[in-house]
Tab-separated table of C-alpha atoms and ligand atoms in Angstrom:
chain	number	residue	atom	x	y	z
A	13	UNK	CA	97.269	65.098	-50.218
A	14	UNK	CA	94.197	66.362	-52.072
A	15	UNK	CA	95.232	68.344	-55.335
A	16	UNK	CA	93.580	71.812	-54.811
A	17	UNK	CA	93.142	73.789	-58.461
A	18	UNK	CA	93.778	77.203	-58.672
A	19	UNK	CA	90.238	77.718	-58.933
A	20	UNK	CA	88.837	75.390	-56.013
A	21	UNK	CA	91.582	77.379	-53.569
A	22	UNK	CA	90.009	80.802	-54.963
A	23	UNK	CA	86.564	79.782	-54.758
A	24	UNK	CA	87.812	78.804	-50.817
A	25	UNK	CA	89.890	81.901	-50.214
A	26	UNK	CA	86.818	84.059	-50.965
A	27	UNK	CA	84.851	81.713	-48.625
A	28	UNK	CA	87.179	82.677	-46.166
A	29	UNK	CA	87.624	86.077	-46.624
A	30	UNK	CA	83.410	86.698	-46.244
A	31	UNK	CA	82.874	84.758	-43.416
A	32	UNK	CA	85.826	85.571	-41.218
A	33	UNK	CA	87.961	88.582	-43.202
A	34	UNK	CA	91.248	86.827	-43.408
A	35	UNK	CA	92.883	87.207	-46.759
A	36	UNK	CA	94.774	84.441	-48.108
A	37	UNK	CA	96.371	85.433	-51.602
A	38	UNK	CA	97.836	82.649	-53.848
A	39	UNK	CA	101.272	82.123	-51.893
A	40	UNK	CA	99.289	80.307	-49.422
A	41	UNK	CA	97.839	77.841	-52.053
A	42	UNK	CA	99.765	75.276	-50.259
A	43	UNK	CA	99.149	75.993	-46.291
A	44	UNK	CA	95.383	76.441	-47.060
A	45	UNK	CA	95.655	72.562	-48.669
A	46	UNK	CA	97.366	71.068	-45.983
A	47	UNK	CA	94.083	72.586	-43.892
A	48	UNK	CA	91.841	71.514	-46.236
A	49	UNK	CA	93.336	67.679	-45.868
A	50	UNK	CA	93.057	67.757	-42.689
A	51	UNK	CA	89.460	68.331	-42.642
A	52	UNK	CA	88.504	65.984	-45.360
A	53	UNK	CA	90.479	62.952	-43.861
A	54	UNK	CA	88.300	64.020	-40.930
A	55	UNK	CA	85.186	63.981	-43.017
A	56	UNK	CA	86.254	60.853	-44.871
A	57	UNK	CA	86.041	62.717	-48.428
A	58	UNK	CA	88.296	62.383	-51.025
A	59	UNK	CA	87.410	64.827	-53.807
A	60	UNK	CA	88.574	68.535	-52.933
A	61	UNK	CA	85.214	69.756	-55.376
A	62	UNK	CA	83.157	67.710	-52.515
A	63	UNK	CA	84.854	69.961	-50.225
A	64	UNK	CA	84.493	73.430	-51.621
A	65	UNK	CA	80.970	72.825	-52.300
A	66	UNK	CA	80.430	72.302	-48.808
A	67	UNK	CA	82.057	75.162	-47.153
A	68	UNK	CA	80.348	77.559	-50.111
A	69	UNK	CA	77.003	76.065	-50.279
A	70	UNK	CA	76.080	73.033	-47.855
A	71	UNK	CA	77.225	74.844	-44.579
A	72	UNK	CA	74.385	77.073	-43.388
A	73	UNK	CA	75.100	76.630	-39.664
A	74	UNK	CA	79.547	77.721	-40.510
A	75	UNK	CA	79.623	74.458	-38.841
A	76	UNK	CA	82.320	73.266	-41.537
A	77	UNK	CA	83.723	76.900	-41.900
A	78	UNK	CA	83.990	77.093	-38.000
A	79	UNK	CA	86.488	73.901	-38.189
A	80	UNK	CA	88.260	75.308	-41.124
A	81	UNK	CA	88.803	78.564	-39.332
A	82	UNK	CA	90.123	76.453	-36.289
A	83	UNK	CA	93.081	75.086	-38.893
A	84	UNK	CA	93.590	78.316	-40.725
A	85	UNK	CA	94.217	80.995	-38.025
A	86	UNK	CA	97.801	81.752	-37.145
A	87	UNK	CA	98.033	81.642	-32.810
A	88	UNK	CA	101.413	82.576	-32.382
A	89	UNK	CA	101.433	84.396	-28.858
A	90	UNK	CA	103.303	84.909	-25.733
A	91	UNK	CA	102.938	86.618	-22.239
A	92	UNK	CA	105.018	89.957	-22.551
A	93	UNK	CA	104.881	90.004	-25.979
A	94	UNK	CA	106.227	93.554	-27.359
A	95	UNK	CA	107.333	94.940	-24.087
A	96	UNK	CA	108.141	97.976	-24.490
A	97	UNK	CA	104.169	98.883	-26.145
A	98	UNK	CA	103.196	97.487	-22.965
A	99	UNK	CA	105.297	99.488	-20.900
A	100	UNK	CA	103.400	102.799	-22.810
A	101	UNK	CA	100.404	101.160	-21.738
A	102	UNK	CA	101.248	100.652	-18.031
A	103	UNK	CA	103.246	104.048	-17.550
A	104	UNK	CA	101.138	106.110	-19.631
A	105	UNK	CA	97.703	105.438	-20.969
A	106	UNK	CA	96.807	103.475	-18.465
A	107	UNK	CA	97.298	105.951	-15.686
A	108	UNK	CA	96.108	108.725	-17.915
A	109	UNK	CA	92.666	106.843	-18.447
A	110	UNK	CA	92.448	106.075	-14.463
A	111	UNK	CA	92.829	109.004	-13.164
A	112	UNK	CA	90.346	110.776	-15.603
A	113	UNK	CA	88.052	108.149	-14.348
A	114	UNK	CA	89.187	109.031	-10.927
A	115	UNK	CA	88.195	112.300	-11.183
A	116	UNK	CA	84.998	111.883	-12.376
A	117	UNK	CA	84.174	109.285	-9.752
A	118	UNK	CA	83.933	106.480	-12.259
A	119	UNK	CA	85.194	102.679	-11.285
A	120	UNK	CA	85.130	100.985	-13.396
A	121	UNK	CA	87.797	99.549	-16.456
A	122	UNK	CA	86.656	97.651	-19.359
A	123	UNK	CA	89.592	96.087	-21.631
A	124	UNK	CA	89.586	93.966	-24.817
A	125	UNK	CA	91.899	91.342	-25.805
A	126	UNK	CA	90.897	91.183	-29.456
A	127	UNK	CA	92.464	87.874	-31.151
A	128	UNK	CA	93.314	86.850	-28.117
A	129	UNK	CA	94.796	83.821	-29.519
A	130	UNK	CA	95.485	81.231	-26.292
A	131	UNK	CA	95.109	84.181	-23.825
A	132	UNK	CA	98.351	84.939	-23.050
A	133	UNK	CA	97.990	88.964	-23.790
A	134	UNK	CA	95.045	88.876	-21.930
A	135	UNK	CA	96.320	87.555	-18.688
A	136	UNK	CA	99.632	89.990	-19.276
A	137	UNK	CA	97.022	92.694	-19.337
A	138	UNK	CA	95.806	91.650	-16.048
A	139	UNK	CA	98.850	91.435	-14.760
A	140	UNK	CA	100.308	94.993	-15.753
A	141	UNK	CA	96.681	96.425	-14.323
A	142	UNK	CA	97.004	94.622	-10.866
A	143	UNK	CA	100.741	95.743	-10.707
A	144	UNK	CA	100.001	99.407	-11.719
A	145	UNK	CA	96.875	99.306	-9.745
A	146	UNK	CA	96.089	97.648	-6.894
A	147	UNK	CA	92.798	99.387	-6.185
A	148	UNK	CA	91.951	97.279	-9.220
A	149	UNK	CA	90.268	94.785	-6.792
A	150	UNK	CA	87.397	97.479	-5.462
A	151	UNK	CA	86.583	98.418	-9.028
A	152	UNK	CA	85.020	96.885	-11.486
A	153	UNK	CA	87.523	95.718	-14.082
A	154	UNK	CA	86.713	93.415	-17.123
A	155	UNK	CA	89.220	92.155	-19.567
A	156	UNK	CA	87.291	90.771	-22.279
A	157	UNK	CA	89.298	88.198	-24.375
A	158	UNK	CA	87.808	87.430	-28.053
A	159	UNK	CA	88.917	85.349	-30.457
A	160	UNK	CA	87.334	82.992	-33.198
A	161	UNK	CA	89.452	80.034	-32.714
A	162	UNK	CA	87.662	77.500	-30.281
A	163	UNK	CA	90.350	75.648	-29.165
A	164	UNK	CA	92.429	78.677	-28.387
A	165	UNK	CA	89.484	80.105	-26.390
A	166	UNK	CA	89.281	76.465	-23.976
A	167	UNK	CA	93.035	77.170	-23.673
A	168	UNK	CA	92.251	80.893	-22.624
A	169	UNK	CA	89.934	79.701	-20.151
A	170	UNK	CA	92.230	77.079	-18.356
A	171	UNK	CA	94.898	79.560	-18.178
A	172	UNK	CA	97.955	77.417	-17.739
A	173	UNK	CA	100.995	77.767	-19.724
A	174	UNK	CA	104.007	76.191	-20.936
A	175	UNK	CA	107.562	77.473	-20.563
A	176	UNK	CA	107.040	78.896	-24.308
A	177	UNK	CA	104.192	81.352	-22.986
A	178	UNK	CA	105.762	82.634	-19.764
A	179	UNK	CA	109.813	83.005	-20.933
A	180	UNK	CA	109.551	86.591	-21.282
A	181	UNK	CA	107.326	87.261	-17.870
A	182	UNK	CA	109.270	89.736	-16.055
A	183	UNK	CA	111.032	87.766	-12.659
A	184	UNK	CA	109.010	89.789	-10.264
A	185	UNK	CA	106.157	89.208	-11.420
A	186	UNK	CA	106.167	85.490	-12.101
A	187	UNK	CA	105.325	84.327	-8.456
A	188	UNK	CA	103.155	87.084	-7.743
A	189	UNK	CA	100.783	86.103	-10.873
A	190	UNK	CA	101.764	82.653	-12.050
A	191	UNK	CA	101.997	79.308	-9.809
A	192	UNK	CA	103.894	76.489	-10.947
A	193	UNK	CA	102.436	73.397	-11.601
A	194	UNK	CA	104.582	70.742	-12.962
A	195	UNK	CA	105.810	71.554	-16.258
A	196	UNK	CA	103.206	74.198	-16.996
A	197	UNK	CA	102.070	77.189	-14.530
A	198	UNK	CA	98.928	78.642	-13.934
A	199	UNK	CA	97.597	82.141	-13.431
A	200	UNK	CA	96.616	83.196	-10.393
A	201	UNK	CA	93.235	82.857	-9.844
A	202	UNK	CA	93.015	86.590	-8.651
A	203	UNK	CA	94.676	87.920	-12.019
A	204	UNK	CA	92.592	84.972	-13.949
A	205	UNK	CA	88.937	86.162	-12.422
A	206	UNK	CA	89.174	89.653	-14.498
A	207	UNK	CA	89.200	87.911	-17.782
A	208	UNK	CA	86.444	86.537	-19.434
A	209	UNK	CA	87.349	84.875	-22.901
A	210	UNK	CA	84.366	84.498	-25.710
A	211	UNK	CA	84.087	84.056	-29.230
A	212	UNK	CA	83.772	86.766	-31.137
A	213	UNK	CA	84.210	86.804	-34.990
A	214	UNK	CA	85.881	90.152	-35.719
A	215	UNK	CA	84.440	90.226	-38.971
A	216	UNK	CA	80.701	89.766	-37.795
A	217	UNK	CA	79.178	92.937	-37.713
A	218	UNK	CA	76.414	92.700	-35.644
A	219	UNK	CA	78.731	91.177	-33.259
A	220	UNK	CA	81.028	93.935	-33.241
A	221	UNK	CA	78.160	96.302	-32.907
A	222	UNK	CA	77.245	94.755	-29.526
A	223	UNK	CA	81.073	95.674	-28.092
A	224	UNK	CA	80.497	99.383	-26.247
A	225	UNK	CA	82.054	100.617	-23.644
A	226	UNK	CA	85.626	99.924	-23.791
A	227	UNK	CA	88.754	101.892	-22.556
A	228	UNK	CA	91.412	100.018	-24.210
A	229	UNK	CA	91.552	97.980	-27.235
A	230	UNK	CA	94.684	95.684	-27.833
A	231	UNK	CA	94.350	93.928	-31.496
A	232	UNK	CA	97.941	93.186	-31.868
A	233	UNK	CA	98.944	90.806	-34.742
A	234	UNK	CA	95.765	90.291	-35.633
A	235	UNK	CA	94.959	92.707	-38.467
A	236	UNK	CA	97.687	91.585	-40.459
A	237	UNK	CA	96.202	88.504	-42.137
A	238	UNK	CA	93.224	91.141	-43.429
A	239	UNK	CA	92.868	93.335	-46.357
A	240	UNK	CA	92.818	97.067	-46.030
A	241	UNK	CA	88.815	96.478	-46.620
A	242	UNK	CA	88.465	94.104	-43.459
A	243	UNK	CA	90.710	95.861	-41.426
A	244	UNK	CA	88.788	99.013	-42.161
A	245	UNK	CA	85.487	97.318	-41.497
A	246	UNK	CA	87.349	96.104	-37.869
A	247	UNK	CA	89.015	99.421	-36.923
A	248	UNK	CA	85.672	101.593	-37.393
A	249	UNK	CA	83.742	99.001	-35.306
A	250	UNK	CA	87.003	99.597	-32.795
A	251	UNK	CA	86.058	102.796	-32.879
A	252	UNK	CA	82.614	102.868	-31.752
A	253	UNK	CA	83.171	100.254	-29.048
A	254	UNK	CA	86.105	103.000	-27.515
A	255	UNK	CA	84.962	105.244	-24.597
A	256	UNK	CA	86.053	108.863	-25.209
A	257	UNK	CA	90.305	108.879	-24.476
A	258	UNK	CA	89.973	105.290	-25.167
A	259	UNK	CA	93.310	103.649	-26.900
A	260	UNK	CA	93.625	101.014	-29.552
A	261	UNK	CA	97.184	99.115	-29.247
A	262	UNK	CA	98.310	97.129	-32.498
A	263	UNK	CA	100.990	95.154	-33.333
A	264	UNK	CA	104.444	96.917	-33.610
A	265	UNK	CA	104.748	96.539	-37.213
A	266	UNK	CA	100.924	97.569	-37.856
A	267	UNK	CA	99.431	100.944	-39.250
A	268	UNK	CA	95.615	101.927	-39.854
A	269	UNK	CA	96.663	105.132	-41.159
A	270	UNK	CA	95.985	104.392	-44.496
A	271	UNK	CA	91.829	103.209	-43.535
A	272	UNK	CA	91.330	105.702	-41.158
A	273	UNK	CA	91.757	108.762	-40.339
A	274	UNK	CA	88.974	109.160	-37.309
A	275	UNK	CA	92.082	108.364	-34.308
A	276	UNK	CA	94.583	110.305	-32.589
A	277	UNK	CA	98.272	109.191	-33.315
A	278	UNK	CA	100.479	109.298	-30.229
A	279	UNK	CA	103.754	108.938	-29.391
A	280	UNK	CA	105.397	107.174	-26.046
A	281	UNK	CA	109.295	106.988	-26.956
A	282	UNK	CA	109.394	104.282	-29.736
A	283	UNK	CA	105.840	103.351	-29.433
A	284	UNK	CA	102.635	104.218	-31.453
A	285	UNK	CA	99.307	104.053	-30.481
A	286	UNK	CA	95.482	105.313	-31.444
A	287	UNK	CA	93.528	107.342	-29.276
A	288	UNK	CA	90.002	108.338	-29.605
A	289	UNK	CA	89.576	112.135	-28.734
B	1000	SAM	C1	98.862	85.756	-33.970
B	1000	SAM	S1	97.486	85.635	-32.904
B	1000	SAM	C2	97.705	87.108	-31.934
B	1000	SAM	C3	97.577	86.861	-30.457
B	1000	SAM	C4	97.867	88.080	-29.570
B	1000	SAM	N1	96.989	89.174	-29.895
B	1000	SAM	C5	99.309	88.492	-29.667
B	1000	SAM	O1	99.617	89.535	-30.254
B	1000	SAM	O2	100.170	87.784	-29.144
B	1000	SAM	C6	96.131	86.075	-33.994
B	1000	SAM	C7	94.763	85.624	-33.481
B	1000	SAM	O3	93.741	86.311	-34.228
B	1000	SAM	C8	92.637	85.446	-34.333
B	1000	SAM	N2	91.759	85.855	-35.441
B	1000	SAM	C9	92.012	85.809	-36.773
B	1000	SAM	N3	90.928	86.211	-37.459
B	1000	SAM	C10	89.975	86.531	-36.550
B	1000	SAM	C11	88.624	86.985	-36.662
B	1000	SAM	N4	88.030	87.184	-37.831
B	1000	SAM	N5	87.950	87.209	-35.513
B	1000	SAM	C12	88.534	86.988	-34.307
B	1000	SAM	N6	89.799	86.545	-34.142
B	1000	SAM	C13	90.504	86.315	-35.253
B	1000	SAM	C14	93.274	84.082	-34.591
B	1000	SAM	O4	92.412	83.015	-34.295
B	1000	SAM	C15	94.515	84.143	-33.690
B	1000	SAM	O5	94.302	83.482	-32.475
């Protein structure tokens, strides 16, 4: 394995952190070489300096960074992941935002997966909206699942998983949504048709500028590998892209208290989430 200085894996780590936000502090001197081998066995190089130059100076397109970012992001996901902040969502806020909609004569729902990893939140999402409403079908519902990760977005858009993804899928919902195939199953395609996965870079800003419209906002377990100065940058841009009584969801252990001020805190028995008034 390539010997990465202290120096080369700063001069990388700040690479990183411009281009895509993720903050990688010394303790991961030793995942972000393993990454970086990987990519230069790939390339055929053999000094790391060869390498850092490249991402940080001979890589106008990201082409390089884009591959990098493919090996660096953590995807750990699952379908029902964090339960009972779903159940909030589907016994709550979700009805909440429909039937303000409702009232105003509105149909339509527009929902982001953001980090969307392999998908798996996403297609939960879809599931919990189809369950809770059925009408879902005459209205015109988008779930829009981002993430930067390439490979992660082709699995997002074949939507079949492995017994890892689906262990935690509630049993009456797994025949309803989910068909078995083999050893994998795959979603519906009813419940697949309302998401549409793209890449988004969280951290590009005229990217982010371009997301309007949306009524809920799940980044969960996501925000964690940024700084408080990323996740700022991420979380204002979150708030622009929310509809009035929109919600932002994040991870269970995750605050943005302490970079913004500008959303609502609620409560729904254990469960926190961000509303914007
Ligand atoms: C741990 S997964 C979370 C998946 C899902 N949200 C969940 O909670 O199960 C984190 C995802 O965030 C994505 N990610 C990291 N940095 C990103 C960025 N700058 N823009 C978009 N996605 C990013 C990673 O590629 C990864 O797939």
């Amino acid at each position: 394995m390539p010997e990465l200085s202290v120096e080369q894996f700063q001069s990388l780590s700040q690479v990183i952190y411009q281009k895509l936000g993720l903050y990688f502090d010394e303790r991961k001197i030793y995942f972000l070489k393993t990454r970086v081998a990987r990519r230069m066995a790939a390339l055929g190089m053999d000094d790391p300096r060869e390498y850092v130059f490249l991402v940080s100076y001979a890589d106008p397109k990201g082409v390089e960074m884009q591959a990098l970012a493919n090996l660096v992001t953590t995807n750990e996901t699952y379908m029902f992941r964090e339960y009972e902040q779903l159940q909030a969502f589907a016994n709550h806020c979700l009805p909440e935002v429909l039937s303000a909609k409702q009232e105003r004569g509105e149909k339509s729902l527009r929902i982001w997966s953001a980090g969307c990893s392999s998908g798996e939140e996403a297609y939960t999402l879809a599931m919990i909206l189809q369950e809770v409403f059925p009408q879902a079908q005459n209205w015109d519902c988008e779930i829009a699942a981002t993430d930067i990760d390439e490979n992660m977005l082709r699995k997002t858009a074949e939507a079949r998983y492995g017994p890892r993804s689906v262990h935690e899928v509630p049993a009456e919902y797994r025949d309803k949504y989910l068909v078995d195939e083999g050893e994998e199953c795959a979603v519906r395609r009813r419940t697949a048709a309302l998401v549409h996965p793209f890449y988004l870079n969280l951290h590009d800003r005229m990217a982010m500028r371009a997301m309007r419209g949306f009524d809920f906002i799940f980044c969960r377990n996501v925000l964690i590998y940024f700084d408080d100065l990323s996740r700022k940058a991420v979380v204002d841009h979150f708030y622009n892209a929310l509809n009035p009584g929109g919600y932002v969801f994040l991870g269970h252990s995750e605050s943005i208290g302490r970079v913004t001020a500008a959303f609502k805190l609620k409560r729904f028995e254990t469960h926190l989430v961000y509303v914007k008034e």
